[in-house]
mmCIF file with all atom_site columns, C-alpha atoms in Angstrom:
data_model
loop_
_atom_site.group_PDB
_atom_site.id
_atom_site.type_symbol
_atom_site.label_atom_id
_atom_site.label_alt_id
_atom_site.label_comp_id
_atom_site.label_asym_id
_atom_site.label_entity_id
_atom_site.label_seq_id
_atom_site.pdbx_PDB_ins_code
_atom_site.Cartn_x
_atom_site.Cartn_y
_atom_site.Cartn_z
_atom_site.occupancy
_atom_site.B_iso_or_equiv
_atom_site.pdbx_formal_charge
_atom_site.auth_seq_id
_atom_site.auth_comp_id
_atom_site.auth_asym_id
_atom_site.auth_atom_id
_atom_site.pdbx_PDB_model_num
ATOM 1   C CA . PRO F 1 1   ? 87.737  117.904 108.277 1.00 0.00 ? 20  PRO F CA 1
ATOM 2   C CA . ILE F 1 2   ? 89.134  120.647 106.037 1.00 0.00 ? 21  ILE F CA 1
ATOM 3   C CA . GLY F 1 3   ? 91.644  121.538 108.760 1.00 0.00 ? 22  GLY F CA 1
ATOM 4   C CA . LEU F 1 4   ? 92.717  117.902 109.002 1.00 0.00 ? 23  LEU F CA 1
ATOM 5   C CA . ALA F 1 5   ? 93.089  117.684 105.202 1.00 0.00 ? 24  ALA F CA 1
ATOM 6   C CA . ASN F 1 6   ? 95.238  120.827 105.298 1.00 0.00 ? 25  ASN F CA 1
ATOM 7   C CA . TYR F 1 7   ? 97.308  119.226 108.058 1.00 0.00 ? 26  TYR F CA 1
ATOM 8   C CA . ALA F 1 8   ? 97.885  116.141 105.883 1.00 0.00 ? 27  ALA F CA 1
ATOM 9   C CA . ALA F 1 9   ? 98.783  118.351 102.900 1.00 0.00 ? 28  ALA F CA 1
ATOM 10  C CA . THR F 1 10  ? 101.260 120.295 105.039 1.00 0.00 ? 29  THR F CA 1
ATOM 11  C CA . ILE F 1 11  ? 103.019 117.073 106.004 1.00 0.00 ? 30  ILE F CA 1
ATOM 12  C CA . ALA F 1 12  ? 102.896 115.794 102.418 1.00 0.00 ? 31  ALA F CA 1
ATOM 13  C CA . ASN F 1 13  ? 104.600 118.884 100.991 1.00 0.00 ? 32  ASN F CA 1
ATOM 14  C CA . GLY F 1 14  ? 107.270 119.032 103.684 1.00 0.00 ? 33  GLY F CA 1
ATOM 15  C CA . GLY F 1 15  ? 105.941 121.792 105.925 1.00 0.00 ? 34  GLY F CA 1
ATOM 16  C CA . THR F 1 16  ? 104.274 124.567 103.928 1.00 0.00 ? 35  THR F CA 1
ATOM 17  C CA . ARG F 1 17  ? 100.740 125.272 105.163 1.00 0.00 ? 36  ARG F CA 1
ATOM 18  C CA . TYR F 1 18  ? 98.482  127.006 102.665 1.00 0.00 ? 37  TYR F CA 1
ATOM 19  C CA . ARG F 1 19  ? 95.314  128.942 103.459 1.00 0.00 ? 38  ARG F CA 1
ATOM 20  C CA . THR F 1 20  ? 92.317  126.747 102.906 1.00 0.00 ? 39  THR F CA 1
ATOM 21  C CA . HIS F 1 21  ? 89.621  127.721 100.464 1.00 0.00 ? 40  HIS F CA 1
ATOM 22  C CA . ILE F 1 22  ? 86.520  126.080 99.081  1.00 0.00 ? 41  ILE F CA 1
ATOM 23  C CA . ILE F 1 23  ? 86.223  127.823 95.720  1.00 0.00 ? 42  ILE F CA 1
ATOM 24  C CA . LYS F 1 24  ? 88.971  127.203 93.175  1.00 0.00 ? 43  LYS F CA 1
ATOM 25  C CA . SER F 1 25  ? 87.434  129.362 90.452  1.00 0.00 ? 44  SER F CA 1
ATOM 26  C CA . VAL F 1 26  ? 84.219  130.935 89.185  1.00 0.00 ? 45  VAL F CA 1
ATOM 27  C CA . HIS F 1 27  ? 83.317  130.992 85.514  1.00 0.00 ? 46  HIS F CA 1
ATOM 28  C CA . SER F 1 28  ? 80.645  133.000 83.734  1.00 0.00 ? 47  SER F CA 1
ATOM 29  C CA . SER F 1 29  ? 77.472  131.057 82.960  1.00 0.00 ? 48  SER F CA 1
ATOM 30  C CA . VAL F 1 30  ? 77.119  133.156 79.794  1.00 0.00 ? 49  VAL F CA 1
ATOM 31  C CA . ASP F 1 31  ? 80.421  132.605 78.009  1.00 0.00 ? 50  ASP F CA 1
ATOM 32  C CA . GLY F 1 32  ? 82.510  130.422 80.358  1.00 0.00 ? 51  GLY F CA 1
ATOM 33  C CA . SER F 1 33  ? 85.098  133.142 80.923  1.00 0.00 ? 52  SER F CA 1
ATOM 34  C CA . LEU F 1 34  ? 87.017  133.199 84.176  1.00 0.00 ? 53  LEU F CA 1
ATOM 35  C CA . VAL F 1 35  ? 85.444  135.593 86.682  1.00 0.00 ? 54  VAL F CA 1
ATOM 36  C CA . TYR F 1 36  ? 87.492  134.731 89.768  1.00 0.00 ? 55  TYR F CA 1
ATOM 37  C CA . GLU F 1 37  ? 90.331  132.352 90.591  1.00 0.00 ? 56  GLU F CA 1
ATOM 38  C CA . THR F 1 38  ? 91.766  131.578 94.020  1.00 0.00 ? 57  THR F CA 1
ATOM 39  C CA . LYS F 1 39  ? 95.549  131.766 94.080  1.00 0.00 ? 58  LYS F CA 1
ATOM 40  C CA . PRO F 1 40  ? 97.578  129.606 96.493  1.00 0.00 ? 59  PRO F CA 1
ATOM 41  C CA . GLU F 1 41  ? 98.532  131.646 99.567  1.00 0.00 ? 60  GLU F CA 1
ATOM 42  C CA . ILE F 1 42  ? 101.113 130.465 102.084 1.00 0.00 ? 61  ILE F CA 1
ATOM 43  C CA . ALA F 1 43  ? 99.796  130.760 105.646 1.00 0.00 ? 62  ALA F CA 1
ATOM 44  C CA . ALA F 1 44  ? 102.881 129.413 107.432 1.00 0.00 ? 63  ALA F CA 1
ATOM 45  C CA . GLU F 1 45  ? 106.134 127.545 107.060 1.00 0.00 ? 64  GLU F CA 1
ATOM 46  C CA . ILE F 1 46  ? 106.396 124.862 109.732 1.00 0.00 ? 65  ILE F CA 1
ATOM 47  C CA . GLU F 1 47  ? 109.736 124.882 111.527 1.00 0.00 ? 66  GLU F CA 1
ATOM 48  C CA . ILE F 1 48  ? 110.745 121.239 111.624 1.00 0.00 ? 67  ILE F CA 1
ATOM 49  C CA . SER F 1 49  ? 113.979 119.470 110.799 1.00 0.00 ? 68  SER F CA 1
ATOM 50  C CA . ASP F 1 50  ? 114.171 117.349 107.648 1.00 0.00 ? 69  ASP F CA 1
ATOM 51  C CA . GLU F 1 51  ? 114.965 114.366 109.872 1.00 0.00 ? 70  GLU F CA 1
ATOM 52  C CA . ASN F 1 52  ? 111.799 114.799 111.951 1.00 0.00 ? 71  ASN F CA 1
ATOM 53  C CA . MET F 1 53  ? 109.614 115.385 108.876 1.00 0.00 ? 72  MET F CA 1
ATOM 54  C CA . ALA F 1 54  ? 111.034 112.229 107.285 1.00 0.00 ? 73  ALA F CA 1
ATOM 55  C CA . ALA F 1 55  ? 110.242 110.269 110.470 1.00 0.00 ? 74  ALA F CA 1
ATOM 56  C CA . ILE F 1 56  ? 106.635 111.523 110.452 1.00 0.00 ? 75  ILE F CA 1
ATOM 57  C CA . LYS F 1 57  ? 106.201 110.587 106.783 1.00 0.00 ? 76  LYS F CA 1
ATOM 58  C CA . LYS F 1 58  ? 107.812 107.192 107.325 1.00 0.00 ? 77  LYS F CA 1
ATOM 59  C CA . GLY F 1 59  ? 105.344 106.547 110.137 1.00 0.00 ? 78  GLY F CA 1
ATOM 60  C CA . MET F 1 60  ? 102.430 107.538 107.910 1.00 0.00 ? 79  MET F CA 1
ATOM 61  C CA . LEU F 1 61  ? 103.677 105.212 105.173 1.00 0.00 ? 80  LEU F CA 1
ATOM 62  C CA . GLY F 1 62  ? 103.862 102.460 107.783 1.00 0.00 ? 81  GLY F CA 1
ATOM 63  C CA . VAL F 1 63  ? 100.197 102.960 108.729 1.00 0.00 ? 82  VAL F CA 1
ATOM 64  C CA . ALA F 1 64  ? 99.153  102.116 105.160 1.00 0.00 ? 83  ALA F CA 1
ATOM 65  C CA . ASP F 1 65  ? 101.804 99.461  104.478 1.00 0.00 ? 84  ASP F CA 1
ATOM 66  C CA . GLU F 1 66  ? 101.941 97.522  107.728 1.00 0.00 ? 85  GLU F CA 1
ATOM 67  C CA . GLY F 1 67  ? 99.801  99.276  110.327 1.00 0.00 ? 86  GLY F CA 1
ATOM 68  C CA . SER F 1 68  ? 96.154  99.903  111.118 1.00 0.00 ? 87  SER F CA 1
ATOM 69  C CA . ALA F 1 69  ? 95.201  100.638 107.464 1.00 0.00 ? 88  ALA F CA 1
ATOM 70  C CA . LYS F 1 70  ? 97.162  97.724  105.962 1.00 0.00 ? 89  LYS F CA 1
ATOM 71  C CA . GLN F 1 71  ? 94.026  95.699  105.211 1.00 0.00 ? 90  GLN F CA 1
ATOM 72  C CA . ILE F 1 72  ? 92.644  98.599  103.173 1.00 0.00 ? 91  ILE F CA 1
ATOM 73  C CA . PHE F 1 73  ? 95.791  99.486  101.215 1.00 0.00 ? 92  PHE F CA 1
ATOM 74  C CA . SER F 1 74  ? 97.450  96.063  100.895 1.00 0.00 ? 93  SER F CA 1
ATOM 75  C CA . GLY F 1 75  ? 98.218  95.614  97.198  1.00 0.00 ? 94  GLY F CA 1
ATOM 76  C CA . TYR F 1 76  ? 97.004  99.125  96.399  1.00 0.00 ? 95  TYR F CA 1
ATOM 77  C CA . PRO F 1 77  ? 98.754  100.350 93.246  1.00 0.00 ? 96  PRO F CA 1
ATOM 78  C CA . ILE F 1 78  ? 99.603  103.785 94.639  1.00 0.00 ? 97  ILE F CA 1
ATOM 79  C CA . SER F 1 79  ? 101.690 104.279 97.769  1.00 0.00 ? 98  SER F CA 1
ATOM 80  C CA . VAL F 1 80  ? 99.761  106.125 100.497 1.00 0.00 ? 99  VAL F CA 1
ATOM 81  C CA . GLY F 1 81  ? 100.804 107.932 103.665 1.00 0.00 ? 100 GLY F CA 1
ATOM 82  C CA . GLY F 1 82  ? 98.083  107.997 106.304 1.00 0.00 ? 101 GLY F CA 1
ATOM 83  C CA . LYS F 1 83  ? 97.105  108.110 109.956 1.00 0.00 ? 102 LYS F CA 1
ATOM 84  C CA . THR F 1 84  ? 94.094  106.517 111.571 1.00 0.00 ? 103 THR F CA 1
ATOM 85  C CA . GLY F 1 85  ? 92.409  107.991 114.603 1.00 0.00 ? 104 GLY F CA 1
ATOM 86  C CA . THR F 1 86  ? 89.613  107.096 116.954 1.00 0.00 ? 105 THR F CA 1
ATOM 87  C CA . ALA F 1 87  ? 87.808  109.713 119.047 1.00 0.00 ? 106 ALA F CA 1
ATOM 88  C CA . GLN F 1 88  ? 85.735  108.549 121.981 1.00 0.00 ? 107 GLN F CA 1
ATOM 89  C CA . VAL F 1 89  ? 82.287  110.064 122.150 1.00 0.00 ? 108 VAL F CA 1
ATOM 90  C CA . SER F 1 90  ? 80.780  108.525 125.266 1.00 0.00 ? 109 SER F CA 1
ATOM 91  C CA . LYS F 1 91  ? 80.354  105.192 126.972 1.00 0.00 ? 110 LYS F CA 1
ATOM 92  C CA . LYS F 1 92  ? 76.928  104.857 125.344 1.00 0.00 ? 111 LYS F CA 1
ATOM 93  C CA . ALA F 1 93  ? 77.884  105.531 121.697 1.00 0.00 ? 112 ALA F CA 1
ATOM 94  C CA . SER F 1 94  ? 80.413  104.178 119.214 1.00 0.00 ? 113 SER F CA 1
ATOM 95  C CA . ASN F 1 95  ? 83.678  106.050 118.712 1.00 0.00 ? 114 ASN F CA 1
ATOM 96  C CA . ASN F 1 96  ? 84.171  108.467 115.834 1.00 0.00 ? 115 ASN F CA 1
ATOM 97  C CA . ALA F 1 97  ? 86.481  107.232 113.065 1.00 0.00 ? 116 ALA F CA 1
ATOM 98  C CA . LEU F 1 98  ? 89.141  109.494 111.534 1.00 0.00 ? 117 LEU F CA 1
ATOM 99  C CA . PHE F 1 99  ? 91.676  109.023 108.771 1.00 0.00 ? 118 PHE F CA 1
ATOM 100 C CA . ILE F 1 100 ? 94.004  111.527 107.111 1.00 0.00 ? 119 ILE F CA 1
ATOM 101 C CA . ALA F 1 101 ? 96.122  110.619 104.103 1.00 0.00 ? 120 ALA F CA 1
ATOM 102 C CA . PHE F 1 102 ? 98.015  111.803 101.058 1.00 0.00 ? 121 PHE F CA 1
ATOM 103 C CA . ALA F 1 103 ? 98.994  110.110 97.803  1.00 0.00 ? 122 ALA F CA 1
ATOM 104 C CA . PRO F 1 104 ? 101.114 109.231 95.962  1.00 0.00 ? 123 PRO F CA 1
ATOM 105 C CA . PHE F 1 105 ? 103.558 109.042 98.843  1.00 0.00 ? 124 PHE F CA 1
ATOM 106 C CA . ASP F 1 106 ? 106.667 110.097 96.870  1.00 0.00 ? 125 ASP F CA 1
ATOM 107 C CA . LYS F 1 107 ? 105.003 112.808 94.754  1.00 0.00 ? 126 LYS F CA 1
ATOM 108 C CA . PRO F 1 108 ? 101.848 113.879 96.621  1.00 0.00 ? 127 PRO F CA 1
ATOM 109 C CA . GLU F 1 109 ? 98.969  115.256 94.563  1.00 0.00 ? 128 GLU F CA 1
ATOM 110 C CA . ILE F 1 110 ? 96.028  114.901 96.931  1.00 0.00 ? 129 ILE F CA 1
ATOM 111 C CA . ALA F 1 111 ? 95.397  115.011 100.678 1.00 0.00 ? 130 ALA F CA 1
ATOM 112 C CA . VAL F 1 112 ? 92.172  113.849 102.315 1.00 0.00 ? 131 VAL F CA 1
ATOM 113 C CA . ALA F 1 113 ? 90.568  113.799 105.756 1.00 0.00 ? 132 ALA F CA 1
ATOM 114 C CA . ILE F 1 114 ? 87.688  111.501 106.578 1.00 0.00 ? 133 ILE F CA 1
ATOM 115 C CA . VAL F 1 115 ? 85.573  111.750 109.720 1.00 0.00 ? 134 VAL F CA 1
ATOM 116 C CA . ILE F 1 116 ? 82.767  109.250 110.287 1.00 0.00 ? 135 ILE F CA 1
ATOM 117 C CA . GLU F 1 117 ? 80.609  109.930 113.301 1.00 0.00 ? 136 GLU F CA 1
ATOM 118 C CA . HIS F 1 118 ? 80.183  106.721 115.283 1.00 0.00 ? 137 HIS F CA 1
ATOM 119 C CA . GLY F 1 119 ? 82.386  104.946 112.713 1.00 0.00 ? 138 GLY F CA 1
ATOM 120 C CA . PHE F 1 120 ? 83.867  102.760 115.479 1.00 0.00 ? 139 PHE F CA 1
ATOM 121 C CA . ARG F 1 121 ? 87.567  102.855 114.456 1.00 0.00 ? 140 ARG F CA 1
ATOM 122 C CA . GLY F 1 122 ? 89.839  104.914 112.228 1.00 0.00 ? 141 GLY F CA 1
ATOM 123 C CA . ALA F 1 123 ? 90.529  102.115 109.778 1.00 0.00 ? 142 ALA F CA 1
ATOM 124 C CA . ASN F 1 124 ? 86.866  102.224 108.758 1.00 0.00 ? 143 ASN F CA 1
ATOM 125 C CA . ALA F 1 125 ? 87.366  105.786 107.524 1.00 0.00 ? 144 ALA F CA 1
ATOM 126 C CA . ALA F 1 126 ? 90.348  104.615 105.433 1.00 0.00 ? 145 ALA F CA 1
ATOM 127 C CA . TYR F 1 127 ? 87.937  102.743 103.126 1.00 0.00 ? 146 TYR F CA 1
ATOM 128 C CA . VAL F 1 128 ? 86.370  106.074 102.191 1.00 0.00 ? 147 VAL F CA 1
ATOM 129 C CA . ALA F 1 129 ? 89.808  107.585 101.543 1.00 0.00 ? 148 ALA F CA 1
ATOM 130 C CA . ARG F 1 130 ? 90.640  104.654 99.238  1.00 0.00 ? 149 ARG F CA 1
ATOM 131 C CA . ASP F 1 131 ? 87.429  105.277 97.278  1.00 0.00 ? 150 ASP F CA 1
ATOM 132 C CA . ILE F 1 132 ? 88.376  108.954 96.903  1.00 0.00 ? 151 ILE F CA 1
ATOM 133 C CA . PHE F 1 133 ? 91.858  107.989 95.676  1.00 0.00 ? 152 PHE F CA 1
ATOM 134 C CA . ASP F 1 134 ? 90.299  105.501 93.227  1.00 0.00 ? 153 ASP F CA 1
ATOM 135 C CA . GLU F 1 135 ? 88.236  108.322 91.722  1.00 0.00 ? 154 GLU F CA 1
ATOM 136 C CA . TYR F 1 136 ? 90.995  110.918 91.756  1.00 0.00 ? 155 TYR F CA 1
ATOM 137 C CA . PHE F 1 137 ? 93.558  108.670 90.080  1.00 0.00 ? 156 PHE F CA 1
ATOM 138 C CA . GLY F 1 138 ? 91.052  106.978 87.754  1.00 0.00 ? 157 GLY F CA 1
ATOM 139 C CA . LEU F 1 139 ? 91.819  103.521 89.120  1.00 0.00 ? 158 LEU F CA 1
ATOM 140 C CA . LYS F 1 140 ? 88.511  101.914 88.205  1.00 0.00 ? 159 LYS F CA 1
ATOM 141 C CA . ASN F 1 141 ? 86.293  102.176 85.161  1.00 0.00 ? 160 ASN F CA 1
ATOM 142 C CA . TYR F 1 142 ? 82.803  101.561 86.504  1.00 0.00 ? 161 TYR F CA 1
ATOM 143 C CA . GLU F 1 143 ? 81.298  101.054 83.034  1.00 0.00 ? 162 GLU F CA 1
ATOM 144 C CA . THR F 1 144 ? 83.687  98.303  81.874  1.00 0.00 ? 163 THR F CA 1
ATOM 145 C CA . GLY F 1 145 ? 84.847  96.923  85.207  1.00 0.00 ? 164 GLY F CA 1
ATOM 146 C CA . GLU F 1 146 ? 88.495  97.426  84.212  1.00 0.00 ? 165 GLU F CA 1
ATOM 147 C CA . ILE F 1 147 ? 90.888  97.957  87.087  1.00 0.00 ? 166 ILE F CA 1
ATOM 148 C CA . LEU F 1 148 ? 94.329  99.432  87.510  1.00 0.00 ? 167 LEU F CA 1
ATOM 149 C CA . VAL F 1 149 ? 96.830  96.774  88.460  1.00 0.00 ? 168 VAL F CA 1
ATOM 150 C CA . ASN F 1 150 ? 100.114 98.628  88.769  1.00 0.00 ? 169 ASN F CA 1
ATOM 151 C CA . VAL F 1 151 ? 101.496 102.159 88.690  1.00 0.00 ? 170 VAL F CA 1
ATOM 152 C CA . PHE F 1 152 ? 104.987 103.416 87.918  1.00 0.00 ? 171 PHE F CA 1
ATOM 153 C CA . TYR F 1 153 ? 106.409 106.903 87.678  1.00 0.00 ? 172 TYR F CA 1
ATOM 154 C CA . CYS F 1 154 ? 107.864 107.309 84.240  1.00 0.00 ? 173 CYS F CA 1
ATOM 155 C CA . ASP F 1 155 ? 109.018 109.936 81.805  1.00 0.00 ? 174 ASP F CA 1
ATOM 156 C CA . PRO F 1 156 ? 105.796 111.786 80.878  1.00 0.00 ? 175 PRO F CA 1
ATOM 157 C CA . SER F 1 157 ? 107.197 112.604 77.432  1.00 0.00 ? 176 SER F CA 1
ATOM 158 C CA . ALA F 1 158 ? 107.875 108.949 76.565  1.00 0.00 ? 177 ALA F CA 1
ATOM 159 C CA . SER F 1 159 ? 105.625 106.878 74.326  1.00 0.00 ? 178 SER F CA 1
ATOM 160 C CA . TYR F 1 160 ? 104.231 103.690 75.869  1.00 0.00 ? 179 TYR F CA 1
ATOM 161 C CA . GLN F 1 161 ? 103.201 100.913 73.518  1.00 0.00 ? 180 GLN F CA 1
ATOM 162 C CA . LYS F 1 162 ? 103.069 97.740  75.637  1.00 0.00 ? 181 LYS F CA 1
ATOM 163 C CA . GLY F 1 163 ? 99.616  96.230  76.097  1.00 0.00 ? 182 GLY F CA 1
ATOM 164 C CA . SER F 1 164 ? 96.953  98.560  77.386  1.00 0.00 ? 183 SER F CA 1
ATOM 165 C CA . ILE F 1 165 ? 99.251  101.067 79.046  1.00 0.00 ? 184 ILE F CA 1
ATOM 166 C CA . GLU F 1 166 ? 97.977  104.619 79.347  1.00 0.00 ? 185 GLU F CA 1
ATOM 167 C CA . LYS F 1 167 ? 99.685  107.797 80.500  1.00 0.00 ? 186 LYS F CA 1
ATOM 168 C CA . ASN F 1 168 ? 97.901  109.626 83.304  1.00 0.00 ? 187 ASN F CA 1
ATOM 169 C CA . HIS F 1 169 ? 99.430  112.551 85.209  1.00 0.00 ? 188 HIS F CA 1
ATOM 170 C CA . GLU F 1 170 ? 103.126 111.598 85.441  1.00 0.00 ? 189 GLU F CA 1
ATOM 171 C CA . TYR F 1 171 ? 102.617 107.877 85.822  1.00 0.00 ? 190 TYR F CA 1
ATOM 172 C CA . ILE F 1 172 ? 101.379 105.101 83.601  1.00 0.00 ? 191 ILE F CA 1
ATOM 173 C CA . ARG F 1 173 ? 98.694  102.561 84.254  1.00 0.00 ? 192 ARG F CA 1
ATOM 174 C CA . TYR F 1 174 ? 98.180  99.083  82.919  1.00 0.00 ? 193 TYR F CA 1
ATOM 175 C CA . VAL F 1 175 ? 94.508  98.262  82.550  1.00 0.00 ? 194 VAL F CA 1
ATOM 176 C CA . ILE F 1 176 ? 93.034  94.775  82.314  1.00 0.00 ? 195 ILE F CA 1
ATOM 177 C CA . PRO F 1 177 ? 89.431  93.703  81.812  1.00 0.00 ? 196 PRO F CA 1
ATOM 178 C CA . LYS F 1 178 ? 87.734  92.519  84.999  1.00 0.00 ? 197 LYS F CA 1
ATOM 179 C CA . GLY F 1 179 ? 88.349  88.818  85.611  1.00 0.00 ? 198 GLY F CA 1
ATOM 180 C CA . ASN F 1 180 ? 91.250  88.444  83.154  1.00 0.00 ? 199 ASN F CA 1
ATOM 181 C CA . SER F 1 181 ? 94.715  87.375  84.239  1.00 0.00 ? 200 SER F CA 1
ATOM 182 C CA . PHE F 1 182 ? 97.743  89.627  83.866  1.00 0.00 ? 201 PHE F CA 1
ATOM 183 C CA . ASN F 1 183 ? 101.487 89.812  84.234  1.00 0.00 ? 202 ASN F CA 1
ATOM 184 C CA . HIS F 1 184 ? 102.749 92.514  86.571  1.00 0.00 ? 203 HIS F CA 1
ATOM 185 C CA . LEU F 1 185 ? 104.633 95.315  84.901  1.00 0.00 ? 204 LEU F CA 1
ATOM 186 C CA . THR F 1 186 ? 108.066 96.286  86.077  1.00 0.00 ? 205 THR F CA 1
ATOM 187 C CA . GLN F 1 187 ? 109.823 99.647  85.980  1.00 0.00 ? 206 GLN F CA 1
ATOM 188 C CA . GLU F 1 188 ? 111.557 98.465  82.794  1.00 0.00 ? 207 GLU F CA 1
ATOM 189 C CA . ASP F 1 189 ? 108.183 98.511  81.040  1.00 0.00 ? 208 ASP F CA 1
ATOM 190 C CA . CYS F 1 190 ? 108.364 102.301 81.146  1.00 0.00 ? 209 CYS F CA 1
#
């Protein structure tokens, strides 16, 4: 799966493949000082035209918006690029489910690869990817039940005062208590 996640990240960033690593950094247990930090290292630049890369990304956006993962990402507040996959195991066992993805589509921050042995179909693995994105982007507060209802990219230096809008990364989120009604925000709310 780490190779598949790296593959998704390479597509997301436009063709630069980085060496994979498991350890980001090591800190001292005594004083918390940095002992070791992994630096990004380019492994390869993929030779592909901008037109072909755009077509691949458009196809991956289509998987989440209107394709095999539509039911999982329909109404999702962050645009996702993804690809489902199904690997046959044997005639006696269920297929393996695969899903690779990156998000947000326009400004990728995270790439994931999910493999579920005997998961039947790739779309089933997309549910796990959505849960990972929920955690990464802070889309659900499990203590209060609040949910994220819309996301917009805005000026990170701006001050947002409307309702319960919070800055997070370079986008804002509008949070409502579980079960309450809401009005959708528009880009003008930034």
